[in-house]
Short mmCIF file of C-alpha atoms in Angstrom, two decimals:
data_model
loop_
_atom_site.label_atom_id
_atom_site.label_comp_id
_atom_site.label_asym_id
_atom_site.label_seq_id
_atom_site.Cartn_x
_atom_site.Cartn_y
_atom_site.Cartn_z
CA UNK A 220 67.84 99.80 85.05
CA UNK A 221 70.01 102.35 83.24
CA UNK A 222 68.44 104.75 80.78
CA UNK A 223 69.65 104.78 77.20
CA UNK A 224 71.31 108.17 77.71
CA UNK A 225 73.32 107.00 80.74
CA UNK A 226 74.26 103.75 79.03
CA UNK A 227 75.46 105.70 75.99
CA UNK A 228 77.61 107.99 78.15
CA UNK A 229 79.27 105.04 79.85
CA UNK A 230 79.70 103.15 76.60
CA UNK A 231 81.47 106.13 75.02
CA UNK A 232 83.88 106.31 77.96
CA UNK A 233 84.51 102.57 77.74
CA UNK A 234 85.22 102.73 74.00
CA UNK A 235 87.66 105.60 74.47
CA UNK A 236 89.43 103.74 77.30
CA UNK A 237 89.67 100.55 75.26
CA UNK A 238 90.84 102.34 72.11
CA UNK A 239 93.57 104.25 73.94
CA UNK A 240 94.97 102.36 76.99
CA UNK A 241 97.36 105.25 77.70
CA UNK A 242 94.70 107.94 77.77
CA UNK A 243 94.25 109.92 80.98
CA UNK A 244 90.64 111.00 81.55
CA UNK A 245 90.45 114.55 82.90
CA UNK A 246 86.74 115.34 82.47
CA UNK A 247 84.22 112.80 83.72
CA UNK A 248 82.36 114.22 86.70
CA UNK A 249 80.36 116.68 84.57
CA UNK A 250 78.44 113.67 83.21
CA UNK A 251 76.77 113.11 86.58
CA UNK A 252 73.37 114.79 86.36
CA UNK A 253 69.94 113.93 87.80
CA UNK A 254 69.39 111.14 85.29
CA UNK A 255 72.82 109.68 86.04
CA UNK A 256 72.09 109.78 89.79
CA UNK A 257 68.76 108.09 89.21
CA UNK A 258 70.52 105.30 87.31
CA UNK A 259 72.91 104.97 90.26
CA UNK A 260 69.95 104.81 92.65
CA UNK A 261 68.34 102.03 90.59
CA UNK A 262 71.47 99.89 90.97
CA UNK A 263 71.55 100.23 94.76
CA UNK A 264 70.55 97.50 97.18
CA UNK A 265 67.32 98.60 98.81
CA UNK A 266 67.47 96.27 101.83
CA UNK A 267 70.81 97.37 103.29
CA UNK A 268 71.10 98.81 106.81
CA UNK A 269 70.73 102.61 107.05
CA UNK A 270 73.58 104.93 107.99
CA UNK A 271 73.81 107.41 110.84
CA UNK A 272 70.84 109.49 109.64
CA UNK A 273 68.60 106.40 109.76
CA UNK A 274 67.16 107.06 106.29
CA UNK A 275 66.27 103.85 104.47
CA UNK A 276 66.05 103.33 100.71
CA UNK A 277 62.26 103.18 100.97
CA UNK A 278 62.09 106.52 102.80
CA UNK A 279 64.45 108.16 100.31
CA UNK A 280 62.30 106.88 97.43
CA UNK A 281 59.15 108.59 98.77
CA UNK A 282 60.38 111.89 97.26
CA UNK A 283 62.97 110.43 94.92
CA UNK A 284 62.92 113.01 92.11
CA UNK A 285 63.01 115.93 94.55
CA UNK A 286 65.80 114.34 96.61
CA UNK A 287 67.92 113.64 93.53
CA UNK A 288 67.34 117.17 92.21
CA UNK A 289 68.53 118.73 95.47
CA UNK A 290 71.46 116.31 95.61
CA UNK A 291 72.50 117.23 92.07
CA UNK A 292 72.28 120.95 92.86
CA UNK A 293 74.54 120.55 95.93
CA UNK A 294 77.04 118.57 93.87
CA UNK A 295 77.09 121.18 91.09
CA UNK A 296 77.63 124.01 93.60
CA UNK A 297 80.42 122.13 95.36
CA UNK A 298 78.35 121.99 98.56
CA UNK A 299 78.27 118.21 98.92
CA UNK A 300 79.90 116.92 102.09
CA UNK A 301 80.62 113.27 102.72
CA UNK A 302 78.70 112.39 105.91
CA UNK A 303 80.24 110.39 108.73
CA UNK A 304 80.19 106.61 108.42
CA UNK A 305 78.61 104.29 110.98
CA UNK A 306 80.93 101.48 112.05
CA UNK A 307 79.71 98.07 113.11
CA UNK A 308 81.70 94.92 113.85
CA UNK A 309 81.14 91.51 112.31
CA UNK A 310 82.70 88.30 113.60
CA UNK A 311 85.22 86.63 111.28
CA UNK A 312 85.83 82.90 110.88
CA UNK A 313 88.75 83.01 113.32
CA UNK A 314 86.67 84.67 116.03
CA UNK A 315 88.16 88.12 115.47
CA UNK A 316 86.05 91.13 114.51
CA UNK A 317 85.96 92.84 111.14
CA UNK A 318 85.03 96.58 110.96
CA UNK A 319 82.27 97.40 108.48
CA UNK A 320 81.45 100.98 107.50
CA UNK A 321 77.86 101.89 106.65
CA UNK A 322 77.46 105.22 104.77
CA UNK A 323 74.19 107.10 104.62
CA UNK A 324 71.95 106.07 101.73
CA UNK A 325 72.28 109.30 99.74
CA UNK A 326 76.06 109.06 100.03
CA UNK A 327 75.85 105.52 98.64
CA UNK A 328 74.05 106.88 95.58
CA UNK A 329 76.88 109.33 94.90
CA UNK A 330 79.47 106.61 95.49
CA UNK A 331 77.65 104.37 93.02
CA UNK A 332 77.67 107.14 90.41
CA UNK A 333 81.43 107.62 90.75
CA UNK A 334 81.93 103.83 90.69
CA UNK A 335 80.02 103.69 87.39
CA UNK A 336 82.39 106.26 85.88
CA UNK A 337 85.48 104.48 87.17
CA UNK A 338 84.15 101.12 86.05
CA UNK A 339 83.62 102.34 82.50
CA UNK A 340 87.32 103.20 82.33
CA UNK A 341 88.99 100.47 84.33
CA UNK A 342 86.91 97.53 83.12
CA UNK A 343 88.85 97.93 79.89
CA UNK A 344 92.14 97.63 81.80
CA UNK A 345 91.36 94.86 84.29
CA UNK A 346 92.55 91.34 83.51
CA UNK A 347 90.19 88.40 83.19
CA UNK A 348 91.78 86.67 86.21
CA UNK A 349 90.41 89.42 88.48
CA UNK A 350 86.95 88.25 89.52
CA UNK A 351 85.89 90.21 92.60
CA UNK A 352 83.06 92.77 92.47
CA UNK A 353 83.03 93.06 88.70
CA UNK A 354 80.10 92.77 86.27
CA UNK A 355 80.05 89.37 84.59
CA UNK A 356 82.36 87.80 87.19
CA UNK A 357 81.62 85.62 90.22
CA UNK A 358 83.42 83.30 92.67
CA UNK A 359 82.51 80.15 90.76
CA UNK A 360 84.26 81.45 87.66
CA UNK A 361 87.38 81.90 89.78
CA UNK A 362 87.06 78.36 91.16
CA UNK A 363 86.65 76.92 87.66
CA UNK A 364 89.66 78.89 86.44
CA UNK A 365 91.84 77.55 89.25
CA UNK A 366 90.76 73.98 88.50
CA UNK A 367 91.46 74.28 84.79
CA UNK A 368 94.80 76.02 85.22
CA UNK A 369 96.10 73.60 87.85
CA UNK A 370 95.03 70.58 85.83
CA UNK A 371 96.19 71.95 82.46
CA UNK A 372 99.53 73.53 83.44
CA UNK A 373 100.85 70.71 85.59
CA UNK A 374 100.96 73.12 88.52
CA UNK A 375 103.21 71.82 91.28
CA UNK A 376 103.27 74.76 93.73
CA UNK A 377 100.66 77.24 94.89
CA UNK A 378 101.46 80.54 96.59
CA UNK A 379 98.53 81.10 98.94
CA UNK A 380 98.85 84.79 99.84
CA UNK A 381 97.20 87.00 102.44
CA UNK A 382 97.39 90.81 102.47
CA UNK A 383 97.30 92.06 106.06
CA UNK A 384 94.17 94.19 106.53
CA UNK A 385 94.08 95.44 102.96
CA UNK A 386 91.00 97.69 103.16
CA UNK A 387 92.01 98.98 106.61
CA UNK A 388 95.57 99.88 105.56
CA UNK A 389 95.18 101.12 102.00
CA UNK A 390 97.29 104.27 101.59
CA UNK A 391 95.27 107.33 100.62
CA UNK A 392 98.20 109.03 98.88
CA UNK A 393 99.24 105.91 97.00
CA UNK A 394 95.66 105.37 95.83
CA UNK A 395 95.33 108.93 94.58
CA UNK A 396 98.64 108.64 92.70
CA UNK A 397 97.50 105.41 91.04
CA UNK A 398 94.15 106.94 90.05
CA UNK A 399 95.85 109.94 88.44
CA UNK A 400 97.62 107.66 85.98
CA UNK A 401 94.26 106.94 84.31
CA UNK A 402 91.62 109.26 85.82
CA UNK A 403 92.97 112.70 86.67
CA UNK A 404 89.59 114.38 86.99
CA UNK A 405 89.60 116.93 89.81
CA UNK A 406 85.93 116.29 90.63
CA UNK A 407 86.29 112.51 90.84
CA UNK A 408 89.45 112.79 92.95
CA UNK A 409 87.83 115.31 95.32
CA UNK A 410 84.86 113.04 95.98
CA UNK A 411 87.11 110.05 96.58
CA UNK A 412 89.21 112.19 98.94
CA UNK A 413 86.06 113.18 100.86
CA UNK A 414 85.07 109.52 101.33
CA UNK A 415 88.54 108.42 102.37
CA UNK A 416 88.72 111.16 105.01
CA UNK A 417 85.10 110.95 106.22
CA UNK A 418 84.65 110.58 109.96
CA UNK A 419 83.93 107.15 111.40
CA UNK A 420 81.47 106.85 114.29
CA UNK A 421 82.03 103.77 116.44
CA UNK A 422 79.48 103.87 119.24
CA UNK A 423 80.04 107.29 120.75
CA UNK A 424 83.57 107.72 119.40
CA UNK A 425 84.32 109.80 116.30
CA UNK A 426 87.63 109.36 114.48
CA UNK A 427 89.14 110.40 111.17
CA UNK A 428 91.18 107.65 109.51
CA UNK A 429 94.57 108.43 108.00
CA UNK A 430 94.51 105.28 105.87
CA UNK A 431 92.07 102.64 104.64
CA UNK A 432 88.70 102.70 102.92
CA UNK A 433 85.58 101.46 104.74
CA UNK A 434 84.49 97.90 104.00
CA UNK A 435 80.83 98.44 103.28
CA UNK A 436 81.34 101.58 101.25
CA UNK A 437 79.90 101.30 97.73
CA UNK A 438 83.01 102.72 96.08
CA UNK A 439 85.50 100.70 98.18
CA UNK A 440 85.48 97.48 96.07
CA UNK A 441 86.15 99.51 92.92
CA UNK A 442 89.00 101.41 94.57
CA UNK A 443 90.43 98.15 95.91
CA UNK A 444 90.37 96.58 92.45
CA UNK A 445 92.07 99.62 90.91
CA UNK A 446 94.77 99.61 93.58
CA UNK A 447 95.52 95.88 93.27
CA UNK A 448 95.34 96.00 89.47
CA UNK A 449 98.35 98.31 89.57
CA UNK A 450 100.18 96.80 92.54
CA UNK A 451 99.69 93.11 91.71
CA UNK A 452 97.98 92.30 88.41
CA UNK A 453 100.00 94.51 86.06
CA UNK A 454 103.20 93.73 87.92
CA UNK A 455 102.63 90.00 87.57
CA UNK A 456 101.67 90.19 83.89
CA UNK A 457 104.37 92.60 82.74
CA UNK A 458 107.30 91.92 85.06
CA UNK A 459 106.91 88.57 86.83
CA UNK A 460 105.48 86.07 84.36
CA UNK A 461 107.86 86.95 81.47
CA UNK A 462 110.82 86.15 83.77
CA UNK A 463 109.59 82.76 84.95
CA UNK A 464 111.09 79.56 83.56
CA UNK A 465 107.93 77.46 83.81
CA UNK A 466 104.23 78.02 83.35
CA UNK A 467 102.25 80.02 85.91
CA UNK A 468 98.86 81.62 86.55
CA UNK A 469 97.29 84.04 88.99
CA UNK A 470 93.70 84.27 90.24
CA UNK A 471 92.41 87.17 92.33
CA UNK A 472 89.06 87.85 94.00
CA UNK A 473 89.16 91.32 95.61
CA UNK A 474 92.14 91.18 98.02
CA UNK A 475 92.33 87.36 98.06
CA UNK A 476 94.68 85.87 95.50
CA UNK A 477 96.84 82.88 94.75
CA UNK A 478 99.56 82.17 92.20
CA UNK A 479 100.24 78.74 90.74
CA UNK A 480 103.64 77.60 89.45
CA UNK A 481 104.84 74.67 87.45
CA UNK A 482 108.39 74.91 88.89
CA UNK A 483 109.45 75.16 92.53
CA UNK A 484 112.29 77.53 91.62
CA UNK A 485 109.84 80.10 90.21
CA UNK A 486 107.60 79.77 93.25
CA UNK A 487 110.41 80.57 95.69
CA UNK A 488 111.59 83.55 93.62
CA UNK A 489 108.13 85.14 93.63
CA UNK A 490 107.60 84.26 97.29
CA UNK A 491 110.73 86.27 98.07
CA UNK A 492 109.89 89.41 96.08
CA UNK A 493 106.14 89.59 96.77
CA UNK A 494 106.46 91.22 100.26
CA UNK A 495 108.91 93.79 98.84
CA UNK A 496 106.46 94.68 96.07
CA UNK A 497 103.61 95.31 98.51
CA UNK A 498 105.86 97.19 100.94
CA UNK A 499 106.51 99.76 98.18
CA UNK A 500 102.82 100.61 98.42
CA UNK A 501 102.67 100.63 102.24
CA UNK A 502 101.03 97.21 102.52
CA UNK A 503 102.32 93.98 104.02
CA UNK A 504 101.98 90.31 103.16
CA UNK A 505 101.01 88.34 106.29
CA UNK A 506 104.11 86.26 107.13
CA UNK A 507 102.19 83.44 108.81
CA UNK A 508 99.07 83.22 106.64
CA UNK A 509 101.04 83.41 103.39
CA UNK A 510 102.51 80.04 102.47
CA UNK A 511 103.92 78.03 99.61
CA UNK A 512 101.95 74.81 99.16
CA UNK A 513 103.36 71.76 97.33
CA UNK A 514 100.55 70.72 95.00
CA UNK A 515 102.05 68.23 92.58
CA UNK A 516 99.77 65.65 91.04
CA UNK A 517 100.27 62.40 93.02
CA UNK A 518 101.69 59.35 91.32
CA UNK A 519 99.28 56.62 90.29
CA UNK A 520 100.60 54.38 93.07
CA UNK A 521 99.91 56.90 95.84
CA UNK A 522 96.98 56.24 98.16
CA UNK A 523 94.14 58.78 98.27
CA UNK A 524 94.59 61.09 101.24
CA UNK A 525 98.39 60.71 101.14
CA UNK A 526 98.98 63.29 98.40
CA UNK A 527 100.51 66.80 98.58
CA UNK A 528 99.31 69.82 100.55
CA UNK A 529 95.97 71.60 100.34
CA UNK A 530 94.94 75.24 100.19
CA UNK A 531 91.76 77.19 100.93
CA UNK A 532 90.34 79.77 98.54
CA UNK A 533 86.88 81.37 98.39
CA UNK A 534 85.56 79.12 101.14
CA UNK A 535 86.71 75.82 99.61
CA UNK A 536 89.58 73.49 100.40
CA UNK A 537 91.33 72.37 97.22
CA UNK A 538 92.96 68.95 97.30
CA UNK A 539 93.91 65.98 95.11
CA UNK A 540 91.60 62.97 95.19
CA UNK A 541 90.63 59.96 93.13
CA UNK A 542 87.81 60.23 90.60
CA UNK A 543 85.25 57.53 89.88
CA UNK A 544 87.55 56.40 87.07
CA UNK A 545 90.33 56.00 89.67
CA UNK A 546 92.41 58.86 88.26
CA UNK A 547 93.81 61.79 90.23
CA UNK A 548 91.80 65.02 89.96
CA UNK A 549 91.57 68.24 91.95
CA UNK A 550 88.56 68.23 94.23
CA UNK A 551 86.94 70.92 96.36
CA UNK A 552 85.05 70.74 99.63
CA UNK A 553 83.71 73.31 102.06
CA UNK A 554 86.59 74.68 104.14
CA UNK A 555 86.46 73.62 107.79
CA UNK A 556 86.16 77.20 109.08
CA UNK A 557 83.26 77.97 106.74
CA UNK A 558 81.53 74.69 107.61
CA UNK A 559 81.89 75.31 111.32
CA UNK A 560 80.63 78.88 110.96
CA UNK A 561 77.55 77.73 109.02
CA UNK A 562 76.78 75.06 111.61
CA UNK A 563 77.22 77.46 114.53
CA UNK A 564 75.10 80.14 112.87
CA UNK A 565 72.15 77.85 112.18
CA UNK A 566 72.34 76.40 115.69
CA UNK A 567 72.29 79.87 117.22
CA UNK A 568 69.39 80.90 114.96
CA UNK A 569 67.35 77.85 116.05
CA UNK A 570 68.02 78.68 119.69
CA UNK A 571 66.94 82.32 119.38
CA UNK A 572 63.85 81.58 117.26
CA UNK A 573 62.59 78.33 118.79
CA UNK A 574 59.37 79.95 120.05
CA UNK A 575 58.32 81.27 116.64
CA UNK A 576 55.59 79.43 114.67
CA UNK A 577 56.80 76.23 113.03
CA UNK A 578 55.87 77.44 109.56
CA UNK A 579 58.00 80.56 109.97
CA UNK A 580 60.96 78.57 111.32
CA UNK A 581 60.66 76.11 108.46
CA UNK A 582 60.59 78.87 105.84
CA UNK A 583 63.75 80.50 107.20
CA UNK A 584 65.65 77.21 107.51
CA UNK A 585 64.77 76.40 103.91
CA UNK A 586 66.13 79.79 102.85
CA UNK A 587 69.34 79.23 104.80
CA UNK A 588 69.92 75.74 103.39
CA UNK A 589 69.09 76.72 99.82
CA UNK A 590 71.38 79.75 100.10
CA UNK A 591 74.18 77.48 101.32
CA UNK A 592 73.62 75.02 98.46
CA UNK A 593 73.55 77.86 95.95
CA UNK A 594 77.15 78.74 96.82
CA UNK A 595 78.69 75.48 98.07
CA UNK A 596 76.80 73.12 95.75
CA UNK A 597 79.69 72.31 93.43
CA UNK A 598 80.78 68.97 92.03
CA UNK A 599 82.45 66.82 94.68
CA UNK A 600 81.08 68.71 97.69
CA UNK A 601 77.90 66.71 98.30
CA UNK A 602 79.22 65.02 101.45
CA UNK A 603 79.97 68.30 103.25
CA UNK A 604 76.55 69.69 102.37
CA UNK A 605 75.01 66.48 103.68
CA UNK A 606 76.80 67.02 106.99
CA UNK A 607 75.25 70.47 107.30
CA UNK A 608 71.82 69.16 106.33
CA UNK A 609 71.92 66.49 109.07
CA UNK A 610 73.18 69.08 111.55
CA UNK A 611 70.24 71.38 110.77
CA UNK A 612 67.85 68.49 111.37
CA UNK A 613 69.54 67.75 114.68
CA UNK A 614 69.67 71.29 116.09
CA UNK A 615 66.14 72.09 114.93
CA UNK A 616 64.88 69.00 116.74
CA UNK A 617 66.97 69.90 119.82
CA UNK A 618 65.70 73.45 120.15
CA UNK A 619 62.08 72.56 119.35
CA UNK A 620 62.36 70.13 122.24
CA UNK A 621 63.37 73.04 124.48
CA UNK A 622 60.40 75.28 123.73
CA UNK A 623 58.98 74.39 127.14
CA UNK A 624 59.82 72.48 130.32
CA UNK A 625 57.32 69.68 129.60
CA UNK A 626 59.88 67.42 127.97
CA UNK A 627 61.36 67.04 124.53
CA UNK A 628 59.86 65.95 121.24
CA UNK A 629 60.57 62.26 120.54
CA UNK A 630 62.65 61.76 117.41
CA UNK A 631 59.86 59.67 115.85
CA UNK A 632 57.42 62.55 116.25
CA UNK A 633 59.97 64.96 114.80
CA UNK A 634 60.37 62.67 111.78
CA UNK A 635 56.62 62.90 111.24
CA UNK A 636 56.93 66.68 111.48
CA UNK A 637 59.60 66.50 108.79
CA UNK A 638 57.08 64.95 106.42
CA UNK A 639 54.89 68.02 106.75
CA UNK A 640 57.88 70.39 106.73
CA UNK A 641 60.58 68.63 104.67
CA UNK A 642 63.93 70.41 104.76
CA UNK A 643 65.56 70.71 101.31
CA UNK A 644 68.28 68.13 100.80
CA UNK A 645 71.77 68.83 99.36
CA UNK A 646 72.06 69.36 95.62
CA UNK A 647 74.75 70.19 93.12
CA UNK A 648 74.12 73.61 91.59
CA UNK A 649 77.46 74.21 89.83
CA UNK A 650 78.97 71.42 87.76
CA UNK A 651 82.62 72.40 87.52
#
């Protein structure tokens, strides 16, 4: 929780940024003192994996005041060095691997402090249609916005865009130039430069990236939002939308975005210029994953399932379907890749943990199911959640039956077990 002094500092910056959108901030880093660093520490996740030094949040907290005092002294003397980042690889939905960078905990604290300064300025500039990694924004707001805009604007075409490896290919020089337009503070820019150029340790290999910002770095989402605010959001609002003949909207969550159009002509024009816009900033729009989807509202005579195309966004497939009143509405269901990943993950977990006590297995499966419902439990998606629920029942029964070589557990007996340990059923959490 932020102290009143830190909150006041950030509020003053925010008010100045809002009052003067053209102002360039040249003196911000001096505000970072021990109290500011402590506020940054308080906002950190305490359960994240440690960096290369192995220091956890709990270990750092044992001598918190002393550690923050020494950290502040090094920063004031210009002796702070960005430590190397540990790289791990996580599997993506398509089977490929995504690189994740894990900084050391103390470095995360400094990154959080700089992110707080940048956020105070840029939150006044960001548009409401940007929802990723921002206070007061979440994926379900983006989903609701898409639904309302498509239904209200008579959207007929959706540009489903994909930026090729955005965080891995972000240009350091372009980012620094964009930052200087609003925050030209030598201290802030130096710290960001240190993080961008920090060494990356992958196993036994050490490398120094010439482009990109580590996914997993605390400051990376903020830098990504600033970059795309300039490259995409401002460009769309100030140059693209005023030139369109029909109505249009954009929705962005981090580096995932889509643009809806009322007219096909507008959609093709933007589809043509979008790659050129990103190429100016040394990024590319994926030619195969980026597509223009016909999304016109079906006629009343059309049969459900025979309507226009569909698109995936934030883990949901968006499509036209019939409501209970027999009218066409936009519906959402769990995207096939996300559904398959969830089913595979729970099956693998049951296999690896089948010998643990039943009570412990039950507790974890409840957490997994409830976590899934918390995100995917939106209006119209009950059937897909029900599929996952039945799958969890099935794989749990299967792997409990393989705890030993004495034979499996009859389904009737497992059903009795389910009375003692009832798995939580699907539920709608978000009525959109």
